[in-house]
């Protein structure tokens, strides 16, 4: 490491930058205000000649910290990738010339904008250090697969095929899980006409003959600690502690308890079964005629009731669709039709959901085999004197029907086996014990399954299992990185993640296997997982300054931070996703990253040239999330949407990393308005760090007090949820803020 | 004979109605009903008829006037996402109902269709003059005279342009072997009757 920081600025003149801006002046400012040793200009910085010029200075030891003043940090990333130097990008193209009109009037303010961005880039890079891995890395080429069902087996096999070791921990005494209970599965190949073998026997055979896979039956994970690359898992009973690089949780689902549907007579008569019950009957019949459980007579007609206790807002029902049940019912109706085409098999549905081309073909093939479909709502299944009748309303013919049937099959849903909900644990902590006892009994009647035992038993500050989003399914960023959970290096796959069928579980298991391998490889070299994949920086904290307030350990969306006995945070670098939510949370500002800290952004904020109150040149600060808001701003530039020249934009890793000190510093140094742009929050969040945007909104809702103390209007600070497509909205937000400032007047704190 | 929501009637339709084996393929999207230009005048639109067949409503379907409303515009066939030949099924149902004597009496389309068939099957060629006249007079003598007077101009025009041969009234032309044709039709009817008998219990 160089003993002294040597700063250099490289200013590009291409893409029309030199026609619109006074480059000599910018270079002068980089030297005078930015205090850089070298300030060079180039006609075309990103071409090989320009890059060579920078590389030559780096090689000669002339510079250790560089500012590249050219296009957006999102453009030309390959050209401007230099090893062993800290880099700041100053956005003169998308951020300045492309959002300003090319007129004589605008020239002055546009030039000022560019000059400020140069100052900000220089200030930022001055406070950066080059990130390097912490040295706490570990790497074990061994993946723990929790759950030996179809998903777990598929994942383990994929891991072994890729050359890594896998260990399966299965709670029961046999592999195969629910899939092994199926007589046949829905077809996966064209023409999707007939149910096919469930393939479990073959899968188990492949697992058992693979020397890279270890199987522990009748076993559970009683404790998990550590981080990606070095998880230590205690496997009970008697197997002891093993070390793993990453973990796949394929704990599957529990079938919804149909006895909670008294209106459908489940449990009252053996002639009402759920789908797994029918699989058992079909297995027994083994291709022959399926028999009625009550009297052993051949079933002559069968009714399938879709959405039994699902997609329903009634108490005790599941509100969601389990995705596979329509396909499963068609498959099961085929069991009857294939054995005897004269059996009447009717499916009563409200909306039939047959996902994908395979689903549609399979539906058609079911119809061709003579399975009939009736759009209707079943209100009741009555069992009297050995007879079962289904009462339903035909929605096409609009009439009530009472239909006797030999056998009724209920399509009930999937309930995820996701262990203990840490969010419930957190709220319980705050509640009084008395209240808790009361509410718990009450809740039990509403939520059908309260997860009783933990699956991973994580020794994490934030609870023993993967966090859940809604309905007990594990949380993941559904759009951008569905396999990542909120615990780095632990991947959920199969119906524990969302309801799915075996075809989808195959994909899920394969995806999770590859992510698990990537995670352990990353952990070995200290690199972050999604979305900052490859990032080597990690949070460092100054213990002397820490007040043990625990905000960071509580707010970390990924449970990366534990606490020691004294309540000091313990950062686990490999578990960290580098969002900086801890940095934003810290009231005493002792948490920072080498290349991203309270200082790098704070100094950039303070470095702008602040015109005095009577100049009629306000200054607006935008802190924009680099994931969605910053690209939206870039796109506004690419499409030449103009916005105010008074704005200064700083990208942040996540709005969650915004420390309120930046806001008060900005106001104190004379900014007239501040806009925070983050991602969508809430249950349908798009925040790339799950909770970052939510935390930022929460923190900013409290900023009013600070503003009042400073006797400033609350309109000066605004927080927005921005989507990556909002390229029309972002300029409007900025211009609206400029108009607001014009109305309420300038910030009096200008020096 | 046909129980509710059992498949007896569906099987009967599949066996005896032209293109009847397509009925089970309907997915109840309703595009046919929405596309039918006469839709509002149908007692039961096609989609509903298909559901009624599956629900075993034999009498209601066969006695319905609905399928007689079809004008063969083929909108439904063109639009059906499942490619059901809906127009043909409608005609098939109508024909089957007539065959069983269940079709509504005094149904204009039915009356015309019957006259068309009688006219055609006699000689193997359509006698347009006789067909037209039988159509004009099918609702009584006075109505026939009135209709004929209305169409006077068209008739004369056709006569002058030699599109209408007045001597057709004397018997008209036929195919080469109308006796042979009659035999074919008789045989076909026997086959169909045998098939129908199977479902008459």
mmCIF file with all atom_site columns, C-alpha atoms in Angstrom, chain A residues 301 341-342 344 346 360 363-364 367-368 372-374 394 396-397 399 401-404, chain B residues 4-8 10-11 24-28 47-48 51-52 54-55 57 81-82:
data_model
loop_
_atom_site.group_PDB
_atom_site.id
_atom_site.type_symbol
_atom_site.label_atom_id
_atom_site.label_alt_id
_atom_site.label_comp_id
_atom_site.label_asym_id
_atom_site.label_entity_id
_atom_site.label_seq_id
_atom_site.pdbx_PDB_ins_code
_atom_site.Cartn_x
_atom_site.Cartn_y
_atom_site.Cartn_z
_atom_site.occupancy
_atom_site.B_iso_or_equiv
_atom_site.pdbx_formal_charge
_atom_site.auth_seq_id
_atom_site.auth_comp_id
_atom_site.auth_asym_id
_atom_site.auth_atom_id
_atom_site.pdbx_PDB_model_num
ATOM 1  C CA . UNK A 1 301 ? -67.673 -41.365 -10.424 1.00 0.00 ? 301 UNK A CA 1
ATOM 2  C CA . UNK A 1 341 ? -62.806 -44.643 -19.470 1.00 0.00 ? 341 UNK A CA 1
ATOM 3  C CA . UNK A 1 342 ? -66.434 -45.059 -18.369 1.00 0.00 ? 342 UNK A CA 1
ATOM 4  C CA . UNK A 1 344 ? -67.062 -40.057 -14.657 1.00 0.00 ? 344 UNK A CA 1
ATOM 5  C CA . UNK A 1 346 ? -65.309 -34.123 -12.878 1.00 0.00 ? 346 UNK A CA 1
ATOM 6  C CA . UNK A 1 360 ? -52.201 -26.169 -21.263 1.00 0.00 ? 360 UNK A CA 1
ATOM 7  C CA . UNK A 1 363 ? -55.359 -29.800 -19.608 1.00 0.00 ? 363 UNK A CA 1
ATOM 8  C CA . UNK A 1 364 ? -56.310 -30.490 -23.229 1.00 0.00 ? 364 UNK A CA 1
ATOM 9  C CA . UNK A 1 367 ? -60.293 -33.173 -21.714 1.00 0.00 ? 367 UNK A CA 1
ATOM 10 C CA . UNK A 1 368 ? -59.547 -35.570 -24.557 1.00 0.00 ? 368 UNK A CA 1
ATOM 11 C CA . UNK A 1 372 ? -65.022 -32.928 -17.476 1.00 0.00 ? 372 UNK A CA 1
ATOM 12 C CA . UNK A 1 373 ? -64.537 -29.494 -16.025 1.00 0.00 ? 373 UNK A CA 1
ATOM 13 C CA . UNK A 1 374 ? -67.215 -27.467 -14.313 1.00 0.00 ? 374 UNK A CA 1
ATOM 14 C CA . UNK A 1 394 ? -72.526 -24.040 -11.314 1.00 0.00 ? 394 UNK A CA 1
ATOM 15 C CA . UNK A 1 396 ? -71.871 -21.056 -16.015 1.00 0.00 ? 396 UNK A CA 1
ATOM 16 C CA . UNK A 1 397 ? -75.436 -22.300 -15.675 1.00 0.00 ? 397 UNK A CA 1
ATOM 17 C CA . UNK A 1 399 ? -77.748 -22.923 -10.522 1.00 0.00 ? 399 UNK A CA 1
ATOM 18 C CA . UNK A 1 401 ? -76.531 -28.522 -7.699  1.00 0.00 ? 401 UNK A CA 1
ATOM 19 C CA . UNK A 1 402 ? -76.558 -31.405 -5.281  1.00 0.00 ? 402 UNK A CA 1
ATOM 20 C CA . UNK A 1 403 ? -74.562 -34.253 -6.790  1.00 0.00 ? 403 UNK A CA 1
ATOM 21 C CA . UNK A 1 404 ? -73.999 -37.670 -5.323  1.00 0.00 ? 404 UNK A CA 1
ATOM 22 C CA . UNK B 2 4   ? -77.151 -34.686 -13.967 1.00 0.00 ? 4   UNK B CA 1
ATOM 23 C CA . UNK B 2 5   ? -73.404 -34.138 -14.296 1.00 0.00 ? 5   UNK B CA 1
ATOM 24 C CA . UNK B 2 6   ? -72.837 -37.696 -15.428 1.00 0.00 ? 6   UNK B CA 1
ATOM 25 C CA . UNK B 2 7   ? -71.385 -38.142 -18.867 1.00 0.00 ? 7   UNK B CA 1
ATOM 26 C CA . UNK B 2 8   ? -74.222 -40.132 -20.552 1.00 0.00 ? 8   UNK B CA 1
ATOM 27 C CA . UNK B 2 10  ? -72.028 -36.069 -23.442 1.00 0.00 ? 10  UNK B CA 1
ATOM 28 C CA . UNK B 2 11  ? -71.326 -39.554 -24.820 1.00 0.00 ? 11  UNK B CA 1
ATOM 29 C CA . UNK B 2 24  ? -65.535 -31.786 -24.101 1.00 0.00 ? 24  UNK B CA 1
ATOM 30 C CA . UNK B 2 25  ? -62.742 -29.570 -25.384 1.00 0.00 ? 25  UNK B CA 1
ATOM 31 C CA . UNK B 2 26  ? -64.595 -26.342 -24.556 1.00 0.00 ? 26  UNK B CA 1
ATOM 32 C CA . UNK B 2 27  ? -62.784 -24.412 -21.829 1.00 0.00 ? 27  UNK B CA 1
ATOM 33 C CA . UNK B 2 28  ? -65.651 -22.044 -21.081 1.00 0.00 ? 28  UNK B CA 1
ATOM 34 C CA . UNK B 2 47  ? -70.620 -21.924 -24.394 1.00 0.00 ? 47  UNK B CA 1
ATOM 35 C CA . UNK B 2 48  ? -73.634 -22.492 -22.165 1.00 0.00 ? 48  UNK B CA 1
ATOM 36 C CA . UNK B 2 51  ? -71.830 -26.794 -20.303 1.00 0.00 ? 51  UNK B CA 1
ATOM 37 C CA . UNK B 2 52  ? -75.425 -28.015 -20.338 1.00 0.00 ? 52  UNK B CA 1
ATOM 38 C CA . UNK B 2 54  ? -71.731 -31.850 -19.715 1.00 0.00 ? 54  UNK B CA 1
ATOM 39 C CA . UNK B 2 55  ? -74.268 -31.267 -16.987 1.00 0.00 ? 55  UNK B CA 1
ATOM 40 C CA . UNK B 2 57  ? -79.380 -31.493 -19.442 1.00 0.00 ? 57  UNK B CA 1
ATOM 41 C CA . UNK B 2 81  ? -58.993 -20.410 -28.949 1.00 0.00 ? 81  UNK B CA 1
ATOM 42 C CA . UNK B 2 82  ? -59.560 -24.144 -28.698 1.00 0.00 ? 82  UNK B CA 1
#
